mmCIF file of C-alpha atoms in Angstrom:
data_model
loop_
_atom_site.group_PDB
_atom_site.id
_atom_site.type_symbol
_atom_site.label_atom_id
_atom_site.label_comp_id
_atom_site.label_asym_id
_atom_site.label_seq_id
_atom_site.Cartn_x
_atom_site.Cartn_y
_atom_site.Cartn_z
ATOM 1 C CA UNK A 1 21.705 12.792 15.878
ATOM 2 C CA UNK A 2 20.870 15.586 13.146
ATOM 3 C CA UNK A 3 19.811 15.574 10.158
ATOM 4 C CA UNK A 4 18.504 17.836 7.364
ATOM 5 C CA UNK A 5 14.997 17.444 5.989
ATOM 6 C CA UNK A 6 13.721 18.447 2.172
ATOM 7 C CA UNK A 7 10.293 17.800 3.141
ATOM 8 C CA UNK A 8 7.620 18.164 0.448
ATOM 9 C CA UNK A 9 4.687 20.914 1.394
ATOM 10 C CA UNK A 10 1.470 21.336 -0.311
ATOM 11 C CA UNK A 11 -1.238 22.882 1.016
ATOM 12 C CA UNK A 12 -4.172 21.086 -0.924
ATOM 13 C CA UNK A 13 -4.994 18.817 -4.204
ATOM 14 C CA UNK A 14 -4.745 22.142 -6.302
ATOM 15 C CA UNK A 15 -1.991 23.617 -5.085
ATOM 16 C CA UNK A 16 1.701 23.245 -6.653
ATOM 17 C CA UNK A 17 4.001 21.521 -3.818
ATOM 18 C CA UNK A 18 7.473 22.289 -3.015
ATOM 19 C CA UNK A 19 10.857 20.689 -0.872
ATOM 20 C CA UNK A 20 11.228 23.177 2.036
ATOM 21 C CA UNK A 21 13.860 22.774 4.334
ATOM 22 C CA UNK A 22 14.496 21.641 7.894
ATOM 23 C CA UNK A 23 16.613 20.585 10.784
ATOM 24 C CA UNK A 24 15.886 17.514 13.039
ATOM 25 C CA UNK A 25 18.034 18.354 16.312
ATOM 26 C CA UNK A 26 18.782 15.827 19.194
ATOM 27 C CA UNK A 27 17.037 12.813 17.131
ATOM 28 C CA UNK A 28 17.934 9.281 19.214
ATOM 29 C CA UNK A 29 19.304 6.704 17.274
ATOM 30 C CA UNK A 30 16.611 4.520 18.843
ATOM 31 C CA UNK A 31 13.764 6.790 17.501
ATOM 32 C CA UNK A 32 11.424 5.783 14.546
ATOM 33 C CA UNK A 33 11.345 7.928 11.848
ATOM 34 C CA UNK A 34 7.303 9.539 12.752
ATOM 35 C CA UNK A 35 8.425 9.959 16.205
ATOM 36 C CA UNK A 36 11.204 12.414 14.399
ATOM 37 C CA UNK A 37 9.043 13.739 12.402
ATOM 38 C CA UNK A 38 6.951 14.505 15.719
ATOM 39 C CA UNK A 39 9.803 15.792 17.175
ATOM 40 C CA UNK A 40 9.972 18.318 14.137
ATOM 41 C CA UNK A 41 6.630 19.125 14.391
ATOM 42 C CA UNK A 42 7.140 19.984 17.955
ATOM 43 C CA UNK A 43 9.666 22.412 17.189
ATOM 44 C CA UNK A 44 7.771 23.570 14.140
ATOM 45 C CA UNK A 45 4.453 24.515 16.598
ATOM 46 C CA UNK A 46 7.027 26.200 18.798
ATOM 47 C CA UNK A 47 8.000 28.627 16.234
ATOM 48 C CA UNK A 48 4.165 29.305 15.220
ATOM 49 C CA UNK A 49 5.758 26.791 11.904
ATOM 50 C CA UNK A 50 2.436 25.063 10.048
ATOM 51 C CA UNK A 51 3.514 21.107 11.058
ATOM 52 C CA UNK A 52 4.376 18.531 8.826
ATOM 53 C CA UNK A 53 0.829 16.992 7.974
ATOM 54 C CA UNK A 54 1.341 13.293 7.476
ATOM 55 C CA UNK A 55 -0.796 9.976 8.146
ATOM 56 C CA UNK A 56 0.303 7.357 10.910
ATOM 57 C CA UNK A 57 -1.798 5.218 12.825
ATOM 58 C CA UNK A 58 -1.263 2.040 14.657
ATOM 59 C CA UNK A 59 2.783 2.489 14.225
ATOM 60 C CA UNK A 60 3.303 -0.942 14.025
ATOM 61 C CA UNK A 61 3.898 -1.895 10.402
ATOM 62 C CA UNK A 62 -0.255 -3.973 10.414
ATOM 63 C CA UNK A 63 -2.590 -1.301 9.046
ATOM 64 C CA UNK A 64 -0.771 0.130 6.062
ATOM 65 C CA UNK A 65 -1.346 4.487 7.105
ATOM 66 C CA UNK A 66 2.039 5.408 6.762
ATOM 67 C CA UNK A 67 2.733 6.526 3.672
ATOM 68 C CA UNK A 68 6.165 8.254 3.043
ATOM 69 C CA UNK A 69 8.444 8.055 0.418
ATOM 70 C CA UNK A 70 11.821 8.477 1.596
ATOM 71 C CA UNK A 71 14.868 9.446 -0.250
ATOM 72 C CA UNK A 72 12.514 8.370 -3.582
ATOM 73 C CA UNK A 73 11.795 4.902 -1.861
ATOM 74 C CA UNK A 74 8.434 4.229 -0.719
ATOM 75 C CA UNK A 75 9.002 3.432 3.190
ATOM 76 C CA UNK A 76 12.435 3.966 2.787
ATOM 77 C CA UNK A 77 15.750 1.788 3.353
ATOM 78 C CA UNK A 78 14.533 -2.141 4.557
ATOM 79 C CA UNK A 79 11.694 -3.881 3.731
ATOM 80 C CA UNK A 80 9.097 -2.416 6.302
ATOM 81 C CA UNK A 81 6.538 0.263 6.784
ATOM 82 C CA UNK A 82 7.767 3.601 7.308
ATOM 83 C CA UNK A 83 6.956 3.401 10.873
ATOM 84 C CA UNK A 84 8.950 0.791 11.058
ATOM 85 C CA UNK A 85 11.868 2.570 9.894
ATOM 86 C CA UNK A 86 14.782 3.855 12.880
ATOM 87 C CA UNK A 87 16.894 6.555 12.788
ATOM 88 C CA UNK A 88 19.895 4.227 13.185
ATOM 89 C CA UNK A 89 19.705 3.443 9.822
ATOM 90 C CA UNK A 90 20.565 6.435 8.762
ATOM 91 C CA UNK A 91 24.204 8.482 9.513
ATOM 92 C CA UNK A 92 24.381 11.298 11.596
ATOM 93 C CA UNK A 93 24.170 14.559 9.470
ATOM 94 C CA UNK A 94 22.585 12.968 6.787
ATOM 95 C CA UNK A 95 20.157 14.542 4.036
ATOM 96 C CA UNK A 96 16.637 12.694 3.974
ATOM 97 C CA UNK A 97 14.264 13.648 1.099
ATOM 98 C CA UNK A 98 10.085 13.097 2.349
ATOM 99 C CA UNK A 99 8.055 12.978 -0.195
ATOM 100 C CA UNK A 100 4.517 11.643 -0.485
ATOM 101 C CA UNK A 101 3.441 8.114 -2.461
ATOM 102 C CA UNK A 102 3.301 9.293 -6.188
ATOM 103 C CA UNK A 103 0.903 7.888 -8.147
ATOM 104 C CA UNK A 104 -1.955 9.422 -10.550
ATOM 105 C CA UNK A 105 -4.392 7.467 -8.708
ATOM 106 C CA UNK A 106 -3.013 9.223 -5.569
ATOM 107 C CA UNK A 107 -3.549 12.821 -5.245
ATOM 108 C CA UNK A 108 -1.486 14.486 -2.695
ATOM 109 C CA UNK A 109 -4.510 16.572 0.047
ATOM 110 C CA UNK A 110 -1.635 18.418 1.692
ATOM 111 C CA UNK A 111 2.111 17.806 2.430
ATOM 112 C CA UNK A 112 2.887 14.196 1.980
ATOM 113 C CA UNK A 113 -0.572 13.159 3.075
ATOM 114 C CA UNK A 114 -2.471 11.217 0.211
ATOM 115 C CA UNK A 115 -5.828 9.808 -0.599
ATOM 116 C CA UNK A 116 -5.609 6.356 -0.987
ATOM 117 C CA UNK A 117 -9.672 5.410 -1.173
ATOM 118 C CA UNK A 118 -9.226 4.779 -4.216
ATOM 119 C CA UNK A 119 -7.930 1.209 -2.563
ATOM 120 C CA UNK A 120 -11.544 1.163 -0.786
ATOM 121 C CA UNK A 121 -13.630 1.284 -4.448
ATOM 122 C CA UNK A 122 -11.426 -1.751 -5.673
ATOM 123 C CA UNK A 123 -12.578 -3.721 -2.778
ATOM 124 C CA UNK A 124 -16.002 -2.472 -2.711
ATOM 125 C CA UNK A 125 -15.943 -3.827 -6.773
ATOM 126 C CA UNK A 126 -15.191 -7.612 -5.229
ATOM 127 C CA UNK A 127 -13.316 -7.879 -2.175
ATOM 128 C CA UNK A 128 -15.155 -9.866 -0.225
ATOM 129 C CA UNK A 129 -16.972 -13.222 0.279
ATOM 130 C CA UNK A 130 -20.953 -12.296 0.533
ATOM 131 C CA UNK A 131 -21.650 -16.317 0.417
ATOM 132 C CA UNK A 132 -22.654 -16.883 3.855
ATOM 133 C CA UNK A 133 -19.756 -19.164 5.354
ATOM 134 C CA UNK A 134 -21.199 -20.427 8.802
ATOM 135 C CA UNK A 135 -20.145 -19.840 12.070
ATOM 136 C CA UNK A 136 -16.045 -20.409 13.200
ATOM 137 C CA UNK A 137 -16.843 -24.220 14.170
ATOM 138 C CA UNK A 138 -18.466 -24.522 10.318
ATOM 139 C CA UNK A 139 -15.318 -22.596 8.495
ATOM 140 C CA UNK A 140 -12.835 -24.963 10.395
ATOM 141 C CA UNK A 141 -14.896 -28.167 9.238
ATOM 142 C CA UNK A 142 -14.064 -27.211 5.748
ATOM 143 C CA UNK A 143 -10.631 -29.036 4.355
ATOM 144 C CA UNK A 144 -8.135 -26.904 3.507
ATOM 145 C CA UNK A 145 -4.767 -28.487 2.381
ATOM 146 C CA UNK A 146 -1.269 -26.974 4.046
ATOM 147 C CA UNK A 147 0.066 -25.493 0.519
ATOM 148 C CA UNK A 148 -3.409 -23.440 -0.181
ATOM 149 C CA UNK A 149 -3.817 -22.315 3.605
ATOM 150 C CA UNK A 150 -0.062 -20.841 3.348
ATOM 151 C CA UNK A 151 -0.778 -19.592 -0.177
ATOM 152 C CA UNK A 152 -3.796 -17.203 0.426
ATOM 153 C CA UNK A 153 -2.262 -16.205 4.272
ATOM 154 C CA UNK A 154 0.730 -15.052 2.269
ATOM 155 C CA UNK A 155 -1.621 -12.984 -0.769
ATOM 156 C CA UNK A 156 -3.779 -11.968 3.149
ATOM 157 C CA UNK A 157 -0.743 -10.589 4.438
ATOM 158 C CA UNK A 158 -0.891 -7.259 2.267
ATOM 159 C CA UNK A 159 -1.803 -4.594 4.106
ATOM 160 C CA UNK A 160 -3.542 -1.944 1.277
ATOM 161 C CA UNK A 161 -0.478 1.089 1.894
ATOM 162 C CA UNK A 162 0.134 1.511 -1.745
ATOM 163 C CA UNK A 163 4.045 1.274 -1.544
ATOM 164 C CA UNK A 164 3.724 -1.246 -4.564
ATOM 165 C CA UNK A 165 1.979 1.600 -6.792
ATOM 166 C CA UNK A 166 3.847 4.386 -5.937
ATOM 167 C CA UNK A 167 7.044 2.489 -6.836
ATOM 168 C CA UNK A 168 5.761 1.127 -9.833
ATOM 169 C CA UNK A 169 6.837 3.019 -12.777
ATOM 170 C CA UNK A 170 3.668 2.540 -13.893
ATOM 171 C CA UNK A 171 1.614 3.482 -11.262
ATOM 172 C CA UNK A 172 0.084 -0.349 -11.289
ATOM 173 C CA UNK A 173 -1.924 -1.370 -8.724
ATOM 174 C CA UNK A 174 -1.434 -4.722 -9.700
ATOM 175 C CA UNK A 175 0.375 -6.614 -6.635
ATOM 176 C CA UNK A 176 -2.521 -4.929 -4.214
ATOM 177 C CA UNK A 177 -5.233 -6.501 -6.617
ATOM 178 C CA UNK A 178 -3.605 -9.919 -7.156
ATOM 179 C CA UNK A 179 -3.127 -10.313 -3.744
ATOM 180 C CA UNK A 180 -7.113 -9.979 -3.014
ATOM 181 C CA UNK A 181 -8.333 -11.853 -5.517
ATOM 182 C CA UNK A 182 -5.758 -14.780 -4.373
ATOM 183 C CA UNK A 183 -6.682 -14.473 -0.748
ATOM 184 C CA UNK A 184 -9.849 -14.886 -1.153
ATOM 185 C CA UNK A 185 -10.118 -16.913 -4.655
ATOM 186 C CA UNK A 186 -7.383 -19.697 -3.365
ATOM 187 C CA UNK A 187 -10.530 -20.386 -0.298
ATOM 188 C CA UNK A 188 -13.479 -22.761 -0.883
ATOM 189 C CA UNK A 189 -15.610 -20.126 0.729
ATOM 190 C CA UNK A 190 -14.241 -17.495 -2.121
ATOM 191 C CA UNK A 191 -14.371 -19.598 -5.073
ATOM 192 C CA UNK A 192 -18.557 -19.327 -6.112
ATOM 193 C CA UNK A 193 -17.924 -15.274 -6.336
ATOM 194 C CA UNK A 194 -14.338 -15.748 -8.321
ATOM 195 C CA UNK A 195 -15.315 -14.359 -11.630
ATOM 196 C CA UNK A 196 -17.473 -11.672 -10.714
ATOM 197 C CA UNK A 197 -14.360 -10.644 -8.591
ATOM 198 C CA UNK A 198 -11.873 -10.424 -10.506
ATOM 199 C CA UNK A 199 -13.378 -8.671 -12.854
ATOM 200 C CA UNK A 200 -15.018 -6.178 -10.780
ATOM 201 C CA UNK A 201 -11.993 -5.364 -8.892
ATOM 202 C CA UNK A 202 -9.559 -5.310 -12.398
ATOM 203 C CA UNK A 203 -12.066 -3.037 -14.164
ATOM 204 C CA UNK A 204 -12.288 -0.853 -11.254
ATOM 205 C CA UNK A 205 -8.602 -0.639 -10.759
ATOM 206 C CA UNK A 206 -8.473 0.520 -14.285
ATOM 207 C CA UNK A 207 -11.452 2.972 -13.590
ATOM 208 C CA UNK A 208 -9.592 4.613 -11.058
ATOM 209 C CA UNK A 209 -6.471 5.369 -13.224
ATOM 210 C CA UNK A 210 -3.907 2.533 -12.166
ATOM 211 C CA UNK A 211 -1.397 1.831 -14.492
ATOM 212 C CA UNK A 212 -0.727 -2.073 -15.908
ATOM 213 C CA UNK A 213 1.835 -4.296 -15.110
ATOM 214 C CA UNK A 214 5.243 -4.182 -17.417
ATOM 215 C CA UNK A 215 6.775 -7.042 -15.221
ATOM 216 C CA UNK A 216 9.362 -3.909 -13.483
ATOM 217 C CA UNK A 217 8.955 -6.003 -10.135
ATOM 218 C CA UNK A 218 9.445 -3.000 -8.050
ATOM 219 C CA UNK A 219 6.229 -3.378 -6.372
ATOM 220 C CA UNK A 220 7.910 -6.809 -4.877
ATOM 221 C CA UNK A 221 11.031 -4.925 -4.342
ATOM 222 C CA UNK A 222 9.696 -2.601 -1.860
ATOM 223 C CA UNK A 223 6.165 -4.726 -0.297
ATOM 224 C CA UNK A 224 6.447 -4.489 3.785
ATOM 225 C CA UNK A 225 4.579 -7.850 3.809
ATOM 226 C CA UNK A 226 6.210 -9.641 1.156
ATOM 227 C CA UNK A 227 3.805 -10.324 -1.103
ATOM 228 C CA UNK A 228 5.112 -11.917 -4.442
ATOM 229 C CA UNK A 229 4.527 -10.819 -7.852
ATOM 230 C CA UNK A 230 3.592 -14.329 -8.976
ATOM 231 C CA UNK A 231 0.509 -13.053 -7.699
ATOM 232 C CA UNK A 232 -0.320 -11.029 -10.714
ATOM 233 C CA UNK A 233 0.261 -13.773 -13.510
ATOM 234 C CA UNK A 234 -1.983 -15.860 -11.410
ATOM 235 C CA UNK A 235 -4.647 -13.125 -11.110
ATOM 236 C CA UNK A 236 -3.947 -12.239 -14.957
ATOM 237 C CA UNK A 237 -4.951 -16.018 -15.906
ATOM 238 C CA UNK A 238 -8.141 -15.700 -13.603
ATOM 239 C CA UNK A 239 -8.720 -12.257 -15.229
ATOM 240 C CA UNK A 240 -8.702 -14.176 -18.750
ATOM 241 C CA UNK A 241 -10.839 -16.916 -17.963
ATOM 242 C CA UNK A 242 -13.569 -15.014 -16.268
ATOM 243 C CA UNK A 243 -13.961 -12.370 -19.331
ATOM 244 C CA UNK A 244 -13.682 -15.753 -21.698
ATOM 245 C CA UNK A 245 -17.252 -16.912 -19.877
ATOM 246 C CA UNK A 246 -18.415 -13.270 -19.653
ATOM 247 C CA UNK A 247 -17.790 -13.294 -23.624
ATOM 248 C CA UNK A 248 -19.674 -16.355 -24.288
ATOM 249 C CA UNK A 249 -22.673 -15.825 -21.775
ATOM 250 C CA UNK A 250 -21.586 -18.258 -19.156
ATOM 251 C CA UNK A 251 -22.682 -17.423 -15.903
ATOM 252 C CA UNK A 252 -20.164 -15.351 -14.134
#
């Protein structure tokens, strides 16, 4: 197969980008599209051609590195990661626009590489349990009903790549917040820290320059895992209580 590339090049944060163009050659249907763009980068090093600099890691849709957005869809066509994402479902002589996840709170370090640690300082703000939980046999001993259990494995099952922010016309961070503070918050072992969560991770997501929610759904639209944007009214009710208590000295 072969396709044409408009693949977005920057050389660092303060540099202006641009689409350059390129040819993928020879490209099996069966391929994924990073193992194309690996084959273009082959080529590219061939030709003494600066590669394509982009992030990939365990290239199996779990740990969220690939970050591409792909003909202005973050991940591209389907509903999985970008490494996830075969050449068959594209046409043969097609033209594919890479660009890297927009969002203010991601600036682009070169080509469609991005920093996305601003993700790391919203869970450093709350995402965790510090209350100590016991050992395996002690965390199974506590009663969890069926409905909760599926509940917070569903919120669990984001995986932090930022697809929801860079689609969101407001740059919201909102479904990758709500889905933290309902993982953990839905869990007896999560509920003493609850407050002091949710509003540490909401005030830092705001710190860090994420947009707010207008209700768009397009971070649902294009989520690998799934994760619903019921999510966010749940986490926006949390969000009220807590700063209720905060405002009238309760212990939060």
């Amino acid at each position: 197969m072969k396709f044409h590339l408009k693949v977005w090049r920057q050389k660092d944060s303060n540099s202006e980008g641009t689409l350059e163009d390129y040819t993928a050659e020879n490209i099996p249907a069966n391929a994924s599209f990073l193992e194309m763009l690996d084959i273009v980068n082959n080529s590219l090093t061939g030709k003494d051609v600066q590669p394509i600099q982009f992030e990939s890691d365990c290239r199996e849709g779990i740990c969220g590195t690939c970050s591409l957005t792909i003909n202005g869809v973050p991940h591209g066509p389907g509903r999985g990661t970008t490494c996830q994402l075969y050449m068959r479902s594209f046409h043969d002589g097609d033209t594919i626009t890479i660009e890297p996840f927009r969002a203010d709170a991601f600036p682009v370090r070169r080509d469609v590489v991005v920093d996305r640690s601003a993700f790391d300082r919203i869970i450093q703000a709350g995402g965790y349990i510090s209350e100590r939980g016991g050992s395996a046999p002690d965390a199974n001993a506590v009663p969890i009903s069926k409905t909760i259990a599926d509940k917070a494995m569903d919120a669990a099952a984001c995986i932090g790549c930022g697809a929801c922010a860079a689609a969101c016309p407001n740059g919201s961070a909102m479904l990758f917040v709500s889905a933290k503070v309902t993982h953990l918050g839905l869990l007896p072992q999560g509920k003493p820290e609850a407050d002091r969560r949710v509003l540490g991770m909401v005030r830092q997501m705001d710190k860090e320059g994420f947009g707010n929610c207008s209700n768009y759904y397009a971070c649902e639209a294009v989520c690998p895992a799934g994760v619903p944007a019921a999510f966010i009214g749940r986490m926006n009710r949390e969000f009220t209580a807590a700063s209720f208590k905060e405002m009238v000295g309760m212990t939060v």
